[in-house]
Coordinates of C-alpha atoms and ligand atoms in Angstrom, one line a residue:
X1 CA -57.2 1.5 52.7
X2 CA -54.1 2.1 54.8
X3 CA -52.9 4.8 52.4
X4 CA -55.9 7.0 52.8
X5 CA -54.9 10.6 53.9
X6 CA -56.0 11.5 57.4
X7 CA -55.7 15.2 57.5
X8 CA -57.1 18.2 55.6
X9 CA -55.1 19.7 52.8
X10 CA -53.3 22.8 54.1
X11 CA -51.9 24.8 51.2
X12 CA -48.6 26.7 51.9
X13 CA -48.9 30.5 52.0
X14 CA -47.5 31.9 48.8
X15 CA -47.1 35.2 47.1
X16 CA -48.5 34.6 43.6
X17 CA -46.6 36.7 41.0
X18 CA -46.8 34.4 38.0
X19 CA -49.1 34.5 35.0
X20 CA -52.1 33.6 37.3
X21 CA -53.7 32.8 39.6
X22 CA -53.0 35.9 41.5
X23 CA -53.3 36.4 45.2
X24 CA -56.9 36.2 46.4
X25 CA -58.0 38.8 49.0
X26 CA -59.2 37.4 52.4
X27 CA -62.5 39.2 51.8
X28 CA -63.0 37.0 48.7
X29 CA -62.0 33.8 50.5
X30 CA -64.5 34.7 53.2
X31 CA -67.2 35.3 50.7
X32 CA -66.6 31.9 49.2
X33 CA -66.9 30.3 52.6
X34 CA -70.5 31.5 53.1
X35 CA -73.3 29.0 53.2
X36 CA -74.2 27.2 50.0
X37 CA -77.7 27.8 48.9
X38 CA -79.8 26.4 46.0
X39 CA -78.8 27.8 42.6
X40 CA -82.5 28.6 41.9
X41 CA -83.1 30.1 45.3
X42 CA -84.6 33.6 44.8
X43 CA -81.7 35.0 46.9
X44 CA -79.2 33.4 44.6
X45 CA -81.0 34.5 41.4
X46 CA -80.9 38.1 42.8
X47 CA -77.1 37.7 43.2
X48 CA -76.7 36.4 39.7
X49 CA -78.4 39.5 38.4
X50 CA -76.0 41.6 40.4
X51 CA -73.0 39.7 39.0
X52 CA -74.2 40.5 35.5
X53 CA -74.5 44.2 36.2
X54 CA -71.1 44.3 37.9
X55 CA -69.6 42.4 34.9
X56 CA -71.2 44.8 32.4
X57 CA -69.6 47.7 34.3
X58 CA -66.2 45.9 34.4
X59 CA -66.3 45.3 30.6
X60 CA -67.6 48.8 30.0
X61 CA -70.6 47.5 28.0
X62 CA -74.3 47.6 27.8
X63 CA -74.3 44.1 26.2
X64 CA -77.3 42.2 27.7
X65 CA -75.6 38.9 27.0
X66 CA -72.9 39.2 29.6
X67 CA -72.5 36.4 32.1
X68 CA -69.8 34.2 33.7
X69 CA -69.3 30.7 32.2
X70 CA -68.9 28.0 34.8
X71 CA -65.4 27.0 33.8
X72 CA -61.9 28.6 33.5
X73 CA -60.8 31.1 30.8
X74 CA -60.4 28.3 28.3
X75 CA -64.1 27.5 28.6
X76 CA -64.9 31.1 27.8
X77 CA -62.7 30.8 24.7
X78 CA -64.4 27.7 23.6
X79 CA -67.8 29.3 24.3
X80 CA -67.0 32.2 21.9
X81 CA -65.8 29.9 19.1
X82 CA -68.5 27.2 19.5
X83 CA -71.3 29.7 19.4
X84 CA -70.1 32.1 16.8
X85 CA -68.4 29.8 14.3
X86 CA -70.0 27.1 12.1
X87 CA -68.3 24.5 10.0
X88 CA -67.1 26.0 6.7
X89 CA -66.7 29.6 8.1
X90 CA -63.4 31.4 7.4
X91 CA -61.8 32.7 10.6
X92 CA -58.8 34.9 10.7
X93 CA -56.8 34.1 13.8
X94 CA -53.9 36.4 14.9
X95 CA -51.2 34.4 16.6
X96 CA -48.4 36.1 18.6
X97 CA -48.1 33.7 21.5
X98 CA -49.5 30.7 23.2
X99 CA -53.1 31.8 23.5
X100 CA -53.5 32.9 19.9
X101 CA -52.4 29.3 19.1
X102 CA -55.2 28.0 21.2
X103 CA -57.7 30.2 19.4
X104 CA -56.5 28.6 16.1
X105 CA -57.1 25.2 17.7
X106 CA -60.6 26.1 18.8
X107 CA -61.5 27.6 15.4
X108 CA -60.3 24.4 13.6
X109 CA -62.2 22.2 15.9
X110 CA -65.4 24.1 15.0
X111 CA -64.7 23.1 11.4
X112 CA -63.5 26.6 10.3
X113 CA -61.1 27.4 7.5
X114 CA -58.4 29.2 9.5
X115 CA -56.3 32.0 8.1
X116 CA -53.3 32.8 10.3
X117 CA -51.9 36.3 10.9
X118 CA -48.6 35.6 12.6
X119 CA -46.4 37.9 14.5
X120 CA -43.2 37.2 16.4
X121 CA -43.7 36.2 20.0
X122 CA -43.0 39.3 22.1
X123 CA -44.4 41.6 19.4
X124 CA -48.1 42.9 19.2
X125 CA -50.5 41.8 16.5
X126 CA -49.8 44.0 13.4
X127 CA -53.1 45.6 12.4
X128 CA -51.7 46.1 8.8
X129 CA -51.3 42.3 8.5
X130 CA -54.8 41.7 9.9
X131 CA -56.2 44.2 7.4
X132 CA -54.4 42.5 4.6
X133 CA -55.9 39.2 5.6
X134 CA -59.4 40.7 5.9
X135 CA -59.0 42.1 2.4
X136 CA -57.7 38.8 1.0
X137 CA -60.7 36.9 2.6
X138 CA -63.7 39.1 2.1
X139 CA -66.2 36.6 3.4
X140 CA -64.4 36.0 6.7
X141 CA -66.8 35.4 9.6
X142 CA -64.5 36.6 12.3
X143 CA -61.2 38.1 13.3
X144 CA -59.8 36.6 16.5
X145 CA -57.0 38.0 18.6
X146 CA -55.6 38.1 22.2
X147 CA -55.7 41.6 23.7
X148 CA -53.1 40.7 26.5
X149 CA -50.8 37.9 25.5
X150 CA -49.9 36.4 28.9
X151 CA -47.2 34.1 27.3
X152 CA -45.1 37.2 26.3
X153 CA -46.4 40.2 28.2
X154 CA -47.6 42.0 25.0
X155 CA -50.7 44.2 24.6
X156 CA -52.3 44.4 21.1
X157 CA -54.4 47.3 19.8
X158 CA -57.9 46.0 20.5
X159 CA -59.6 49.2 19.4
X160 CA -57.9 49.1 16.0
X161 CA -58.4 45.4 15.4
X162 CA -62.1 45.5 16.3
X163 CA -62.6 48.5 14.0
X164 CA -60.9 46.6 11.2
X165 CA -63.1 43.5 11.7
X166 CA -66.2 45.7 11.7
X167 CA -65.2 47.6 8.6
X168 CA -64.8 44.3 6.7
X169 CA -68.1 42.8 8.0
X170 CA -66.4 40.3 10.3
X171 CA -67.1 39.7 14.0
X172 CA -64.3 40.3 16.4
X173 CA -63.5 37.5 19.0
X174 CA -61.3 39.0 21.7
X175 CA -59.4 37.3 24.6
X176 CA -59.4 39.6 27.6
X177 CA -58.4 37.0 30.2
X178 CA -55.3 38.9 31.4
X179 CA -56.5 42.4 30.5
X180 CA -59.8 42.7 32.4
X181 CA -59.3 44.8 35.5
X182 CA -55.6 45.5 34.7
X183 CA -55.7 47.7 31.6
X184 CA -58.7 49.4 29.8
X185 CA -61.1 46.9 28.4
X186 CA -63.8 49.0 26.6
X187 CA -66.1 46.7 24.8
X188 CA -68.7 49.2 23.6
X189 CA -66.0 51.8 22.6
X190 CA -64.1 49.1 20.7
X191 CA -67.3 47.6 19.2
X192 CA -66.0 44.1 20.2
X193 CA -68.4 41.2 19.4
X194 CA -67.5 38.0 21.3
X195 CA -65.3 38.5 24.4
X196 CA -64.1 36.2 27.1
X197 CA -62.1 36.7 30.3
X198 CA -61.0 34.8 33.4
X199 CA -61.5 35.1 37.1
X200 CA -58.0 34.5 38.4
X201 CA -55.8 37.1 36.6
X202 CA -56.4 40.8 37.3
X203 CA -59.7 40.2 38.9
X204 CA -57.9 38.2 41.6
X205 CA -60.7 35.7 42.2
X206 CA -60.1 32.0 42.6
X207 CA -59.8 30.2 39.2
X208 CA -62.7 28.5 37.5
X209 CA -65.0 31.2 36.1
X210 CA -65.0 32.9 32.7
X211 CA -66.9 36.1 32.2
X212 CA -68.1 36.4 28.6
X213 CA -70.0 39.2 26.7
X214 CA -71.6 39.3 23.3
X215 CA -72.6 42.3 21.2
X216 CA -76.0 42.7 19.6
X217 CA -74.3 41.9 16.3
X218 CA -73.0 38.7 17.8
X219 CA -76.4 37.8 19.2
X220 CA -77.8 38.3 15.6
X221 CA -75.3 35.8 14.3
X222 CA -76.2 33.3 17.1
X223 CA -79.9 33.6 16.2
X224 CA -79.2 32.9 12.5
X225 CA -77.1 29.8 13.0
X226 CA -77.8 27.1 10.5
X227 CA -76.7 24.3 12.8
X228 CA -76.9 23.6 16.6
X229 CA -74.0 24.6 18.7
X230 CA -72.1 21.3 19.0
X231 CA -71.4 21.8 22.7
X232 CA -74.5 21.4 24.8
X233 CA -72.9 22.8 27.9
X234 CA -71.6 26.0 26.3
X235 CA -74.7 26.6 24.0
X236 CA -75.6 30.2 24.8
X237 CA -79.2 29.8 23.7
X238 CA -79.6 27.3 26.6
X239 CA -77.4 29.3 29.0
X240 CA -79.4 32.5 28.5
X241 CA -82.5 30.7 29.6
X242 CA -80.7 30.1 32.9
X243 CA -78.8 33.4 33.3
X244 CA -81.2 35.7 31.6
X245 CA -84.7 34.5 32.4
X246 CA -85.7 36.5 35.5
X247 CA -88.5 34.7 37.3
X248 CA -88.9 32.1 34.6
X249 CA -85.3 31.0 34.9
X250 CA -84.8 27.4 33.8
X251 CA -82.4 24.8 35.2
X252 CA -79.4 24.3 32.9
X253 CA -76.6 23.2 35.1
X254 CA -75.9 23.8 38.8
X255 CA -74.0 27.0 39.0
X256 CA -70.8 26.9 41.1
X257 CA -72.6 28.8 43.9
X258 CA -69.7 29.6 46.2
X259 CA -67.4 30.4 43.4
X260 CA -69.9 33.0 42.2
X261 CA -70.0 34.5 45.7
X262 CA -66.3 35.1 45.1
X263 CA -66.8 36.7 41.7
X264 CA -69.5 38.9 43.2
X265 CA -67.0 40.1 45.9
X266 CA -64.1 40.8 43.6
X267 CA -66.3 42.8 41.2
X268 CA -67.6 44.7 44.1
X269 CA -64.1 45.4 45.2
X270 CA -63.1 46.5 41.7
X271 CA -65.9 49.0 41.5
X272 CA -65.2 50.3 45.1
X273 CA -61.6 51.0 44.0
X274 CA -62.8 52.3 40.6
X275 CA -61.7 50.9 37.3
X276 CA -59.5 53.8 36.4
X277 CA -57.8 53.6 39.8
X278 CA -57.2 49.9 39.3
X279 CA -55.6 50.5 35.9
X280 CA -53.5 53.3 37.4
X281 CA -52.4 51.0 40.2
X282 CA -51.3 48.3 37.8
X283 CA -49.3 50.9 35.8
X284 CA -47.6 52.3 38.9
X285 CA -46.6 48.9 40.2
X286 CA -45.2 48.1 36.7
X287 CA -43.2 51.3 36.7
X288 CA -41.7 50.5 40.1
X289 CA -40.9 46.9 39.2
X290 CA -39.3 48.0 35.9
X291 CA -37.2 50.7 37.7
X292 CA -36.0 48.0 40.2
X293 CA -35.2 45.4 37.5
X294 CA -33.4 47.9 35.4
X295 CA -31.4 49.2 38.4
X296 CA -30.3 45.5 38.9
X297 CA -29.3 45.3 35.3
X298 CA -32.2 43.1 34.2
X299 CA -34.0 43.8 30.9
X300 CA -37.6 43.4 29.7
X301 CA -38.4 41.4 26.5
X302 CA -41.1 43.7 25.2
X303 CA -40.7 47.2 23.6
X304 CA -42.1 49.9 26.0
X305 CA -45.1 50.8 23.8
X306 CA -46.5 47.3 23.8
X307 CA -45.7 46.2 27.4
X308 CA -48.5 44.9 29.7
X309 CA -48.1 46.4 33.2
X310 CA -49.6 43.2 34.7
X311 CA -47.3 40.7 33.0
X312 CA -43.6 41.4 32.8
X313 CA -41.4 39.2 30.7
X314 CA -37.9 39.6 32.2
X315 CA -34.8 38.5 30.2
X316 CA -32.8 35.8 32.0
X317 CA -29.2 36.9 32.2
X318 CA -26.6 34.8 30.2
X319 CA -25.5 31.7 32.1
X320 CA -28.3 31.7 34.7
X321 CA -30.4 28.5 35.2
X322 CA -33.9 30.1 35.2
X323 CA -35.7 27.1 36.6
X324 CA -33.2 26.9 39.6
X325 CA -33.9 30.6 40.3
X326 CA -37.7 30.0 40.3
X327 CA -37.3 27.0 42.6
X328 CA -35.2 29.0 45.1
X329 CA -37.7 31.9 45.0
X330 CA -40.5 29.4 45.9
X331 CA -38.5 27.5 48.5
X332 CA -36.9 30.4 50.3
X333 CA -39.6 33.1 50.0
X334 CA -42.8 31.3 49.0
X335 CA -42.8 33.5 45.9
X336 CA -44.1 32.2 42.7
X337 CA -43.1 33.7 39.3
X338 CA -43.7 32.1 35.9
X339 CA -41.4 30.5 33.3
X340 CA -41.2 31.3 29.6
X341 CA -43.3 29.2 27.3
X342 CA -42.7 27.8 23.8
X343 CA -39.9 29.7 22.0
X344 CA -39.3 31.8 25.1
X345 CA -38.7 28.8 27.4
X346 CA -35.5 29.3 29.4
X347 CA -35.2 32.8 28.0
X348 CA -37.6 34.8 30.2
X349 CA -39.2 34.8 33.6
X350 CA -42.8 36.1 33.7
X351 CA -43.5 38.3 36.7
X352 CA -47.2 39.0 37.2
X353 CA -48.6 42.1 38.9
X354 CA -52.2 41.1 38.7
X355 CA -55.0 42.3 40.9
X356 CA -54.2 41.8 44.6
X357 CA -50.6 40.9 43.5
X358 CA -50.1 44.5 42.2
X359 CA -49.1 46.2 45.4
X360 CA -46.0 47.9 46.7
X361 CA -45.5 45.0 49.1
X362 CA -45.3 42.5 46.2
X363 CA -43.0 44.7 44.1
X364 CA -40.5 45.2 47.0
X365 CA -40.6 41.6 48.1
X366 CA -40.1 40.3 44.6
X367 CA -37.1 42.6 43.9
X368 CA -35.5 41.8 47.3
X369 CA -36.0 38.1 46.8
X370 CA -34.7 38.2 43.2
X371 CA -31.6 40.2 44.3
X372 CA -30.8 37.6 47.0
X373 CA -31.1 34.6 44.7
X374 CA -29.1 36.4 41.9
X375 CA -26.4 37.5 44.4
X376 CA -23.1 38.2 42.7
X377 CA -24.8 38.7 39.4
X378 CA -26.8 41.8 40.1
X379 CA -25.9 45.1 41.9
X380 CA -26.7 44.7 45.6
X381 CA -29.4 47.0 47.0
X382 CA -30.0 48.9 43.7
X383 CA -33.3 47.2 42.7
X384 CA -35.4 47.8 45.8
X385 CA -34.0 51.3 46.2
X386 CA -35.0 52.3 42.7
X387 CA -38.5 50.7 43.1
X388 CA -39.0 52.6 46.4
X389 CA -38.1 55.9 44.7
X390 CA -40.5 55.1 41.9
X391 CA -43.3 54.3 44.4
X392 CA -42.7 56.9 47.1
X393 CA -40.4 59.5 45.6
Ligands
PLP401 C1 -54.8 32.2 31.4 C2 -55.2 32.6 30.0 C3 -56.2 31.8 29.3 C4 -56.8 30.5 29.8 O1 -57.4 30.7 31.0 P1 -57.6 29.4 32.0 O2 -58.4 30.0 33.1 O3 -56.2 28.9 32.4 O4 -58.3 28.4 31.2 C5 -56.6 32.2 28.1 N1 -56.0 33.3 27.5 C6 -55.1 34.1 28.1 C7 -54.6 35.3 27.5 C8 -54.7 33.7 29.4 O5 -53.8 34.5 30.1

């Protein structure tokens, strides 16, 4: 008993500019500190209905089956696969980074026959390859892909990929964890079928919730399942009785009440700003960061047409110990950036400009801090000056 801690945990103040979580606004932290009420309290049920409407607007969809799963983005991913896929189904999975690989893992665990469409890490999914796979496997149940690959900073063409899936009678399963709130996510325009996201990337909420949305077509597939969803917790037919039921709402699990206050608040803030304005802000902060990095002599991994503004994979200069640089940024400036994963480990840093971390303050602080820890290797003063010109003329 002598080793029991005696004081509260006090997290250090950080600037979160990695692949998520991003900085959480004090308004959201305040919302999460409000009194816990019962998850079937009429007041809470009213808030759940508001969260659904706010999520539909954020996803640009009229999908009735739109709700936050109680779990991180990975739970949303699992929810899509577990509900839409049955053993024996053929699923085409596009892999161009870490998260496509996890989709493959999910599809396999559902008993699917997986057909891989592989593209190099750092390149977008090639729609021509996806189309060839759909043609070669005419009975495929779904085409799954990651819209914004956080492991590389690459955007794939969700509009084209969803259209291809539809044209071949397959469902589309789309990962929008890093895209929602940062770049256009247009579910109805795309005709996307099973979509999941996360709370802690461009929405800038605390981690732990995963918004999902399912089209009418996907709901039809759910209704005609031959077997029960193998996950009780993620079974949408049970979840909708909790999230969809109005007055006759049935207990399923105890919703993370205070976490949902946070989601309600970030969605409110997103719509106060305006979705278009939020997308434009992410774009402008990316332009400024890029101008600064280039002025310092640092390059980006991804070709300009496929770059995600909210996740910048920066090439580590020859001879630099990338982990030591990240450790110095954290120790000296409280600044967190991300490391490269998989085949990009040691080769790139990942600088996130997500949600509340996509501000001029973050861009300038990051460039100044990078310049100081890379002193002698990059041109002094050039980065922040170029970013300031990009931001303020
Ligand atoms: C972060 C992320 C996930 C997983 O989300 P968690 O909240 O960490 O479970 C899935 N897909 C993409 C593209 C992500 O960036």
